[in-house]
Tab-separated table of C-alpha atoms and ligand atoms in Angstrom:
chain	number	residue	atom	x	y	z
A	16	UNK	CA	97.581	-8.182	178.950
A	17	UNK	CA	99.628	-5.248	179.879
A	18	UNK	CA	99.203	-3.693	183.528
A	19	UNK	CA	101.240	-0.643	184.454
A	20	UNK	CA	102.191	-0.966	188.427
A	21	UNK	CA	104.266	1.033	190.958
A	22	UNK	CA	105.486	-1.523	192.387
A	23	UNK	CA	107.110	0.754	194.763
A	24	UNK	CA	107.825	4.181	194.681
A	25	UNK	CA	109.473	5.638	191.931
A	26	UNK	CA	109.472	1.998	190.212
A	27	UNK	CA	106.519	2.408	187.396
A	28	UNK	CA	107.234	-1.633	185.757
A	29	UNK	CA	104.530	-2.793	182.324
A	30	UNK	CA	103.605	-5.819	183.847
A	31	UNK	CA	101.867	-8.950	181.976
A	32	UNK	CA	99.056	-9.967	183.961
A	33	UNK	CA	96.212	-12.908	182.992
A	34	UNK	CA	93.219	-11.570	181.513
A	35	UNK	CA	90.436	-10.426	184.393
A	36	UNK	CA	87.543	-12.420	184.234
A	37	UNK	CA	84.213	-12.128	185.281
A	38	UNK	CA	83.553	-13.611	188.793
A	39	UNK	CA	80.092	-11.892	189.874
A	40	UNK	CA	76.805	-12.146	187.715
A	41	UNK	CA	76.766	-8.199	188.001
A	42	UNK	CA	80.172	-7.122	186.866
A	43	UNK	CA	81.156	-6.862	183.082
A	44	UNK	CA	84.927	-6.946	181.142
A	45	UNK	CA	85.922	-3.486	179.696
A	46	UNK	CA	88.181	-2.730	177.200
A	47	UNK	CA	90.296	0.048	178.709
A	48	UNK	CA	90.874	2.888	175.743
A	49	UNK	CA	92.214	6.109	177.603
A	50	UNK	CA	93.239	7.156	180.776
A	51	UNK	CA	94.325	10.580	182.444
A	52	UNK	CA	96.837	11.327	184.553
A	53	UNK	CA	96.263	12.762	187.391
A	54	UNK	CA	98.936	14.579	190.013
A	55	UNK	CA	97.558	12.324	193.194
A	56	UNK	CA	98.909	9.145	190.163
A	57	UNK	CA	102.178	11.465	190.418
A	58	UNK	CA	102.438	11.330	194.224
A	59	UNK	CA	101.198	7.452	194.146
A	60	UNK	CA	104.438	6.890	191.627
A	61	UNK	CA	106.875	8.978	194.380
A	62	UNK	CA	105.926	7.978	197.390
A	63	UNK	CA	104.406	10.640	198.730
A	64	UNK	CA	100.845	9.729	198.479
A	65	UNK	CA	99.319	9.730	202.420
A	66	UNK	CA	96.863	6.699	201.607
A	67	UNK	CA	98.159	4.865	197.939
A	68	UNK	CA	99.726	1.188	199.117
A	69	UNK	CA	101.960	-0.669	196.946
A	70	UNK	CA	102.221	-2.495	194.558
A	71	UNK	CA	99.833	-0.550	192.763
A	72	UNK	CA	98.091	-0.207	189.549
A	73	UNK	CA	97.191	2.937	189.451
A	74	UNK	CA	94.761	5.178	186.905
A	75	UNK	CA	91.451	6.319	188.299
A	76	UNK	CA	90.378	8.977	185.366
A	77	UNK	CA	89.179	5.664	182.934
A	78	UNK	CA	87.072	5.203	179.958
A	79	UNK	CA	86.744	1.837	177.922
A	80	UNK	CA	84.304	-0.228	176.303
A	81	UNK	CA	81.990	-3.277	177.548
A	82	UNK	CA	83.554	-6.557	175.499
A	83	UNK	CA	81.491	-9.053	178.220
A	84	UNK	CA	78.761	-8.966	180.622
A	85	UNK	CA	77.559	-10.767	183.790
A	86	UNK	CA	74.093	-12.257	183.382
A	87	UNK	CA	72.958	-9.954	186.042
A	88	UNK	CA	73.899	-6.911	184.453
A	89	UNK	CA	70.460	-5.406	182.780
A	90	UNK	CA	71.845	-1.820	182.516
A	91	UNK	CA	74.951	-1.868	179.991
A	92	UNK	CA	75.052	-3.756	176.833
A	93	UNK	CA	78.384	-5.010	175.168
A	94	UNK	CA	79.729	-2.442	172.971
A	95	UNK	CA	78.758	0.551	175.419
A	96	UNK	CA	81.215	3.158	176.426
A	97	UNK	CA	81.603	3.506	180.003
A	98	UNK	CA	83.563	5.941	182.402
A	99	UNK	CA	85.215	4.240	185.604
A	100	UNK	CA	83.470	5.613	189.096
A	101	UNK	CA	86.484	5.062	191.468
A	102	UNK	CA	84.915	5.522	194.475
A	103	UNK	CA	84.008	2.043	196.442
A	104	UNK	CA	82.032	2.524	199.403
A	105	UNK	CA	80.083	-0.215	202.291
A	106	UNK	CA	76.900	0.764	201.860
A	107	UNK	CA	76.032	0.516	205.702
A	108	UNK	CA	78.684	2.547	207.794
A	109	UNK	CA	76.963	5.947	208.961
A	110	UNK	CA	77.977	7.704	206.656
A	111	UNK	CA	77.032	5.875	203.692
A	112	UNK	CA	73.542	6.025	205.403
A	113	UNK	CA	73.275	9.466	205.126
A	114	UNK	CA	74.424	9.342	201.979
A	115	UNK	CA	77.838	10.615	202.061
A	116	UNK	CA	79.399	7.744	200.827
A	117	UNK	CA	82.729	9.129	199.303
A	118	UNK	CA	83.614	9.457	203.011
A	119	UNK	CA	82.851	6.108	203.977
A	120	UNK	CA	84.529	4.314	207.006
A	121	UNK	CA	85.890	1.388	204.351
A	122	UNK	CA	86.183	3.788	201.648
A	123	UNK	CA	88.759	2.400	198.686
A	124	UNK	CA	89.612	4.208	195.551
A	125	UNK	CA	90.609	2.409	192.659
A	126	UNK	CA	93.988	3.282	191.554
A	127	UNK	CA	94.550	4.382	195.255
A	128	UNK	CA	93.865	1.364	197.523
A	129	UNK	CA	93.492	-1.164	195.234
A	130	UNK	CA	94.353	-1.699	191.610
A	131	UNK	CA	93.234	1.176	189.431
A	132	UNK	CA	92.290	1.436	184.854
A	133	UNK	CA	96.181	1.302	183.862
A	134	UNK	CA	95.871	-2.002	182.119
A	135	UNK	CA	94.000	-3.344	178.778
A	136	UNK	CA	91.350	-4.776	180.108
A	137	UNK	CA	89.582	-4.484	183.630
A	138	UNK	CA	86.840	-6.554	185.369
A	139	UNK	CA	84.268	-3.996	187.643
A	140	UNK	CA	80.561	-4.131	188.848
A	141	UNK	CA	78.286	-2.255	186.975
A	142	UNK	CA	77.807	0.226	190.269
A	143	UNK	CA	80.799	1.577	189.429
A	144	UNK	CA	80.653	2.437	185.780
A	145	UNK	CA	78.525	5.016	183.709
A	146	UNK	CA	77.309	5.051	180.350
A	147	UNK	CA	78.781	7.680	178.101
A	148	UNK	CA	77.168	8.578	174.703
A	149	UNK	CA	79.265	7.138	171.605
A	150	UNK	CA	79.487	10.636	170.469
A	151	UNK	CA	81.937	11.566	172.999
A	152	UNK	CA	85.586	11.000	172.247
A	153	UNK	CA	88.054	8.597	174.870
A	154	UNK	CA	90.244	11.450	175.781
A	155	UNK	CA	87.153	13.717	176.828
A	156	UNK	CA	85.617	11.182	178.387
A	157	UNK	CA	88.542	10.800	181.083
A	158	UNK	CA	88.094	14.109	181.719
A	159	UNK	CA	84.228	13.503	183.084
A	160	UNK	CA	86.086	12.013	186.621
A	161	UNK	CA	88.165	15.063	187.424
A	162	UNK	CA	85.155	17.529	187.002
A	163	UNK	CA	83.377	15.076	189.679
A	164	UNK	CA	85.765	16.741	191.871
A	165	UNK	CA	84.996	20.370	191.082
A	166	UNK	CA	81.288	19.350	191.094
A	167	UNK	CA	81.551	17.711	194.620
A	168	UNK	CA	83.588	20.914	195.706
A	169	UNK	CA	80.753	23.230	194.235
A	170	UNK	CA	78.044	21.178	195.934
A	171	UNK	CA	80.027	21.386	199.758
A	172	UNK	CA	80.273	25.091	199.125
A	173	UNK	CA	76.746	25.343	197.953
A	174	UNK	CA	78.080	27.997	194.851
A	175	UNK	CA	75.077	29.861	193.888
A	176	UNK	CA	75.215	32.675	191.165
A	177	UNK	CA	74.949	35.494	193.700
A	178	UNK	CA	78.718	33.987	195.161
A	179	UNK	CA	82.018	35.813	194.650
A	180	UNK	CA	84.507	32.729	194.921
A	181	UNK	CA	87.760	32.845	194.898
A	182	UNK	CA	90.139	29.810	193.726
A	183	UNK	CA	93.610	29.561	195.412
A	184	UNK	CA	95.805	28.216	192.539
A	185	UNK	CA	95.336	27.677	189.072
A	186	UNK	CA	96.580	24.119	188.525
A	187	UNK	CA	94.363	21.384	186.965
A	188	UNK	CA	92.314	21.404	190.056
A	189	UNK	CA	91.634	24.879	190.679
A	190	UNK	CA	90.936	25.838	186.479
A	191	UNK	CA	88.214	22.555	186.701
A	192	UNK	CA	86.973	24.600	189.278
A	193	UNK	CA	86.738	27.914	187.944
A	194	UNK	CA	85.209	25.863	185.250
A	195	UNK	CA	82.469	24.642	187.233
A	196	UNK	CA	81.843	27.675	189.582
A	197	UNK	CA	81.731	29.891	186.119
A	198	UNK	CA	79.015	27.463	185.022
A	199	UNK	CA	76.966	28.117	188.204
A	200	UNK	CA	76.908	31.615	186.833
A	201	UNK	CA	79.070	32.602	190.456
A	202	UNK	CA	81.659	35.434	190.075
A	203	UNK	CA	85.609	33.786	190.256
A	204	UNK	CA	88.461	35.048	191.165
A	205	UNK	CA	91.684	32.940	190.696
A	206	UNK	CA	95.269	33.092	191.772
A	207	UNK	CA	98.616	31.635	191.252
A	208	UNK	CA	102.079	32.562	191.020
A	209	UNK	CA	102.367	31.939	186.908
A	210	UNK	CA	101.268	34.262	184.468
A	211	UNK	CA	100.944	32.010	181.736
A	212	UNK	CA	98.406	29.811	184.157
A	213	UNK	CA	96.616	32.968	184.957
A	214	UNK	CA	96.628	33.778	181.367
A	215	UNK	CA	94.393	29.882	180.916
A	216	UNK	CA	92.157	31.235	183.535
A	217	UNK	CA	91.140	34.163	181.873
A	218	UNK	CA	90.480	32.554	178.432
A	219	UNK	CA	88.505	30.031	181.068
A	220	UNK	CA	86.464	32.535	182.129
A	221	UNK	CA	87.878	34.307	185.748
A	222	UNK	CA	86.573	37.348	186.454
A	223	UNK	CA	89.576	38.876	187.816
A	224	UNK	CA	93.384	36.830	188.264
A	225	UNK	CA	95.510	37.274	190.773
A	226	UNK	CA	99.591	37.097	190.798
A	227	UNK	CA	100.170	35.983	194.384
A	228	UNK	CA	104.087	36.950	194.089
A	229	UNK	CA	103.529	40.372	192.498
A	230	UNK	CA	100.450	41.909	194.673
A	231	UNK	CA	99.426	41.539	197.885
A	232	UNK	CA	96.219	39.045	197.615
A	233	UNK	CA	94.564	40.170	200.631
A	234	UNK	CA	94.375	43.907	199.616
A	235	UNK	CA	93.353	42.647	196.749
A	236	UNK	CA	90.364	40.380	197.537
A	237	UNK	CA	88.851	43.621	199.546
A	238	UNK	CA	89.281	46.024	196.717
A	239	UNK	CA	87.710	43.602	194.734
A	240	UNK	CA	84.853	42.753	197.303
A	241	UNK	CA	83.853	46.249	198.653
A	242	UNK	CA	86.183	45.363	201.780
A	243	UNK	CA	83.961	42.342	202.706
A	244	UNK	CA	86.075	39.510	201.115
A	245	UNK	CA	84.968	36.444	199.051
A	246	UNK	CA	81.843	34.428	199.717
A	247	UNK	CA	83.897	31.304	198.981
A	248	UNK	CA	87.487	30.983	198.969
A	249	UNK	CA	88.495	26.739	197.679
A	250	UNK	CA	92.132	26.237	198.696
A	251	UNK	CA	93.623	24.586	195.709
A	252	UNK	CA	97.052	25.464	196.936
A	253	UNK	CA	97.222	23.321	199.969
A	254	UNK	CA	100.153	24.066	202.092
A	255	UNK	CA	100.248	25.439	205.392
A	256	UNK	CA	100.054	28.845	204.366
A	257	UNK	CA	97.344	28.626	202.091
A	258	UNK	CA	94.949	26.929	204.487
A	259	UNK	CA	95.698	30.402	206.712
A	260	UNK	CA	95.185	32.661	204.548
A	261	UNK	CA	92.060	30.936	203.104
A	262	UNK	CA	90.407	32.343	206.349
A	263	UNK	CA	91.556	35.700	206.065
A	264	UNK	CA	90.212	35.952	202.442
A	265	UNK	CA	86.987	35.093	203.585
A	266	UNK	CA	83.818	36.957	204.573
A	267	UNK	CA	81.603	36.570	207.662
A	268	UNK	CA	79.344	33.582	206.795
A	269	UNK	CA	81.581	32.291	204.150
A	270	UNK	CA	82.756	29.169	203.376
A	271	UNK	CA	86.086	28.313	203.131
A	272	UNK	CA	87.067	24.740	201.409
A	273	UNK	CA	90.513	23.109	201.931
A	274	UNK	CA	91.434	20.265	199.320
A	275	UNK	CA	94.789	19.828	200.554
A	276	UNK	CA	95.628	16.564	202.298
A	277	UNK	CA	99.056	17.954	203.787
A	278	UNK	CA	99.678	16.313	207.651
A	279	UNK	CA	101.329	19.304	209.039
A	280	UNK	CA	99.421	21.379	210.600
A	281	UNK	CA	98.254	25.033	210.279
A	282	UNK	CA	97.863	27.925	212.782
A	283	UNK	CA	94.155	29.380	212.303
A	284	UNK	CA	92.646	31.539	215.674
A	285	UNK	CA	89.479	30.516	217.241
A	286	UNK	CA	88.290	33.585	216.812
A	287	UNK	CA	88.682	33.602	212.923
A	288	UNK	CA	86.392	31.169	213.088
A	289	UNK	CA	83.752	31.761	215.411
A	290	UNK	CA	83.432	35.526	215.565
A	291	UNK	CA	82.746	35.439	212.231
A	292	UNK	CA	80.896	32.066	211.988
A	293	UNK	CA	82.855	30.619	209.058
A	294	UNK	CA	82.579	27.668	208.149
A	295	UNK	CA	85.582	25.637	207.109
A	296	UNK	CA	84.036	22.148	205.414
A	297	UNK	CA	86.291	19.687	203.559
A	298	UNK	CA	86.017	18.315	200.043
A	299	UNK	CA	87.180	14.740	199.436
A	300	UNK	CA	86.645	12.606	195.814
A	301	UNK	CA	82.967	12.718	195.075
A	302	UNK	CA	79.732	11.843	195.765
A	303	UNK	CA	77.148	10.654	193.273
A	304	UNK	CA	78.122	13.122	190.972
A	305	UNK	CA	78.712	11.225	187.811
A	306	UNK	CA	75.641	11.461	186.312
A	307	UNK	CA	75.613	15.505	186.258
A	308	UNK	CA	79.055	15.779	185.208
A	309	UNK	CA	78.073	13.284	182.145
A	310	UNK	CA	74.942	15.626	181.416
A	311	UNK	CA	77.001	18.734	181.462
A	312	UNK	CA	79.985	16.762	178.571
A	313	UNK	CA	76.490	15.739	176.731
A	314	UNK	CA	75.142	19.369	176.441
A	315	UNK	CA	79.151	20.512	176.059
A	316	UNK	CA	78.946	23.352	178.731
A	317	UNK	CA	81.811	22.896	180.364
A	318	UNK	CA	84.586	23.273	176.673
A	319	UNK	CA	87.201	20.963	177.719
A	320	UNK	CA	88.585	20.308	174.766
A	321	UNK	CA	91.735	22.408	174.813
A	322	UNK	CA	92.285	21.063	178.683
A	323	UNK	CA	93.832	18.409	176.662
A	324	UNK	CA	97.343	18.931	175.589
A	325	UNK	CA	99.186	15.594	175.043
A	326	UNK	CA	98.576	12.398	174.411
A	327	UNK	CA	101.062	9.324	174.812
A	328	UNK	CA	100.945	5.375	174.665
A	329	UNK	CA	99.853	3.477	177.566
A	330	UNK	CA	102.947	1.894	177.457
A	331	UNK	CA	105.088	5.546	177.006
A	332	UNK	CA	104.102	6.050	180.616
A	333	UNK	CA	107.565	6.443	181.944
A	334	UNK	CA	107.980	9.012	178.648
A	335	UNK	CA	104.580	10.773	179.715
A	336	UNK	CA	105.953	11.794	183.431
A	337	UNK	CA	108.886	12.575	182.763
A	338	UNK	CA	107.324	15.067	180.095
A	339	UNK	CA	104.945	16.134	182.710
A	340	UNK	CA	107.776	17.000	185.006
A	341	UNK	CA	109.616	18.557	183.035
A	342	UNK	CA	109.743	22.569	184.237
A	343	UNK	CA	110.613	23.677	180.388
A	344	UNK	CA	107.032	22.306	178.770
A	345	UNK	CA	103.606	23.170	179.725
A	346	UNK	CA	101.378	20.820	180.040
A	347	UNK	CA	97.243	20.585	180.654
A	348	UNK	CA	95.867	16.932	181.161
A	349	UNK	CA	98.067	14.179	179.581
A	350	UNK	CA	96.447	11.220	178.382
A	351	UNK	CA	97.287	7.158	177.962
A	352	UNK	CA	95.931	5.938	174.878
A	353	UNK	CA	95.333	2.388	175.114
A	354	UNK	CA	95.399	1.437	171.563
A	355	UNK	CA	97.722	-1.688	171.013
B	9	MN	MN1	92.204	12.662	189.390
């Protein structure tokens, strides 16, 4: 079979790799039929991924189908579609006992720390996989992993509908976000420094956008909040700067939620904090939230259809980022079709 593996960075080589077989009575053989691409795939491929190691097969936004089961595996059935749970935890660190297991102290990600869904057929235990209805396509169902991220971000900010939110950049991450928070019936602001992104957020649903290079976003957050500032602000920009201001945009009591996981570090008062008792709570893969995320593509409240804008061969992938980097073409999620 074909595998697709950084072998370092910036070296993306179609390798051909033996079949996985089953070793363990509860794993099963899948099929692998679409994968997204993801930006943290785009810093594995360049190096600048703080936790990837290589070589790597990367690809953690999977859906395939069951061609083989373990004789321990009572849940799936050959022939089911299944999504790809990347998230491996211990199961008896401290945190996985109190059931934040996404942070675990062995915590590996598939496509991350060890091999990931880029290749035609994959072996995994059926804890890690979720049944998807046969009504939803491949290409929407890679989509289900990425809104486990905006779900896990809603749940650490605890969004209810009486929050006024605002999402620092409108990139994949923060418009799955507006997404989400606009489905918790919150109020959403969103910024960014491109119109045309802006423009996406407002047919998603934002309640006001915000062009960081043309206004001043702090004047504008007050106007907007009676001079209080937002209940929420998510940092989906994630420099140095953006963590900063995060604080400043916030009201007393708020919650502010950094996603960035950029080393250098940022200059934020004491005082900010405390005087105001904010509190600043990080947001990191997520946690059991597969089976929501799966209920919400099921009931189709969360329209992500035209968040898909290309779709290449598995085996186009050096075509497919080079097209995503590409400054001339817009792009929303990309997908590998895995078809041959
Ligand atoms: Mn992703």
């Amino acid at each position: 079979m074909k595998s697709l593996c950084v072998t370092s960075p910036n070296n993306l080589v179609i390798e051909t790799r033996d079949l996985p077989v089953i070793k363990s009575s509860d794993e099963v053989l899948i099929k692998v039929k679409a994968g997204g691409i993801c930006g943290s795939d785009m810093h594995i491929y360049h190096g600048s991924s703080p936790v990837a190691t290589y070589p790597r097969v990367i690809g953690h936004e999977i859906a395939g189908e069951i061609i083989e089961i373990g004789k321990d595996v009572i849940d799936f059935a050959i022939g089911d579609h299944i999504v790809m749970d990347p998230v491996i935890s211990c199961g008896t660190c401290y945190q996985c006992r109190i059931g934040r297991k996404n942070v675990c102290s062995k915590l590996k990600v598939r496509g991350v720390h060890i091999d990931g869904g880029y290749q035609e057929f994959l072996v995994l235990p059926q804890k890690n996989i979720y049944k998807i209805p046969l009504s939803l396509s491949w290409e929407e169902a890679i989509m289900i992993e990425p809104f486990t991220i905006a779900e896990q971000v809603c749940s650490r900010a605890e969004i209810s509908k009486d929050d006024i939110v605002f999402v620092m950049g409108a990139g994949p991450v923060g418009l799955s976000i507006l997404k989400m928070v606009k489905l918790y019936g919150a109020t959403c602001f969103i910024s960014d420094v491109f119109d045309y992104k802006l423009q996406i957020a407002k047919q998603y649903g934002a309640d006001a956008t915000i062009n960081a290079k043309e206004i001043d976003v702090k004047d504008e957050i007050l106007r907007l909040t009676d001079s209080n500032g937002a209940t929420v602000v998510i940092d989906a920009v994630c420099s140095e700067k953006s963590f900063e201001q995060a604080i400043s945009y916030v009201c007393s009591a708020g919650r502010v939620i950094p996603l960035g996981f950029n080393k250098n570090p940022s200059v934020i008062s004491q005082l900010s904090i405390t005087a105001r008792e904010i509190d600043v709570r990080g947001s990191r893969l997520h946690n059991d939230k597969f089976p929501k995320v799966i209920d919400y593509f099921i009931n189709g409240d969360l329209r992500i259809g035209d968040m898909i804008t290309h779709r290449f061969s598995f085996t186009e992938i050096n075509n497919a980022i080079a097209f995503i980097e590409d400054p001339e073409v817009y792009n929303g999620k990309v997908v590998l079709l895995f078809n041959e």
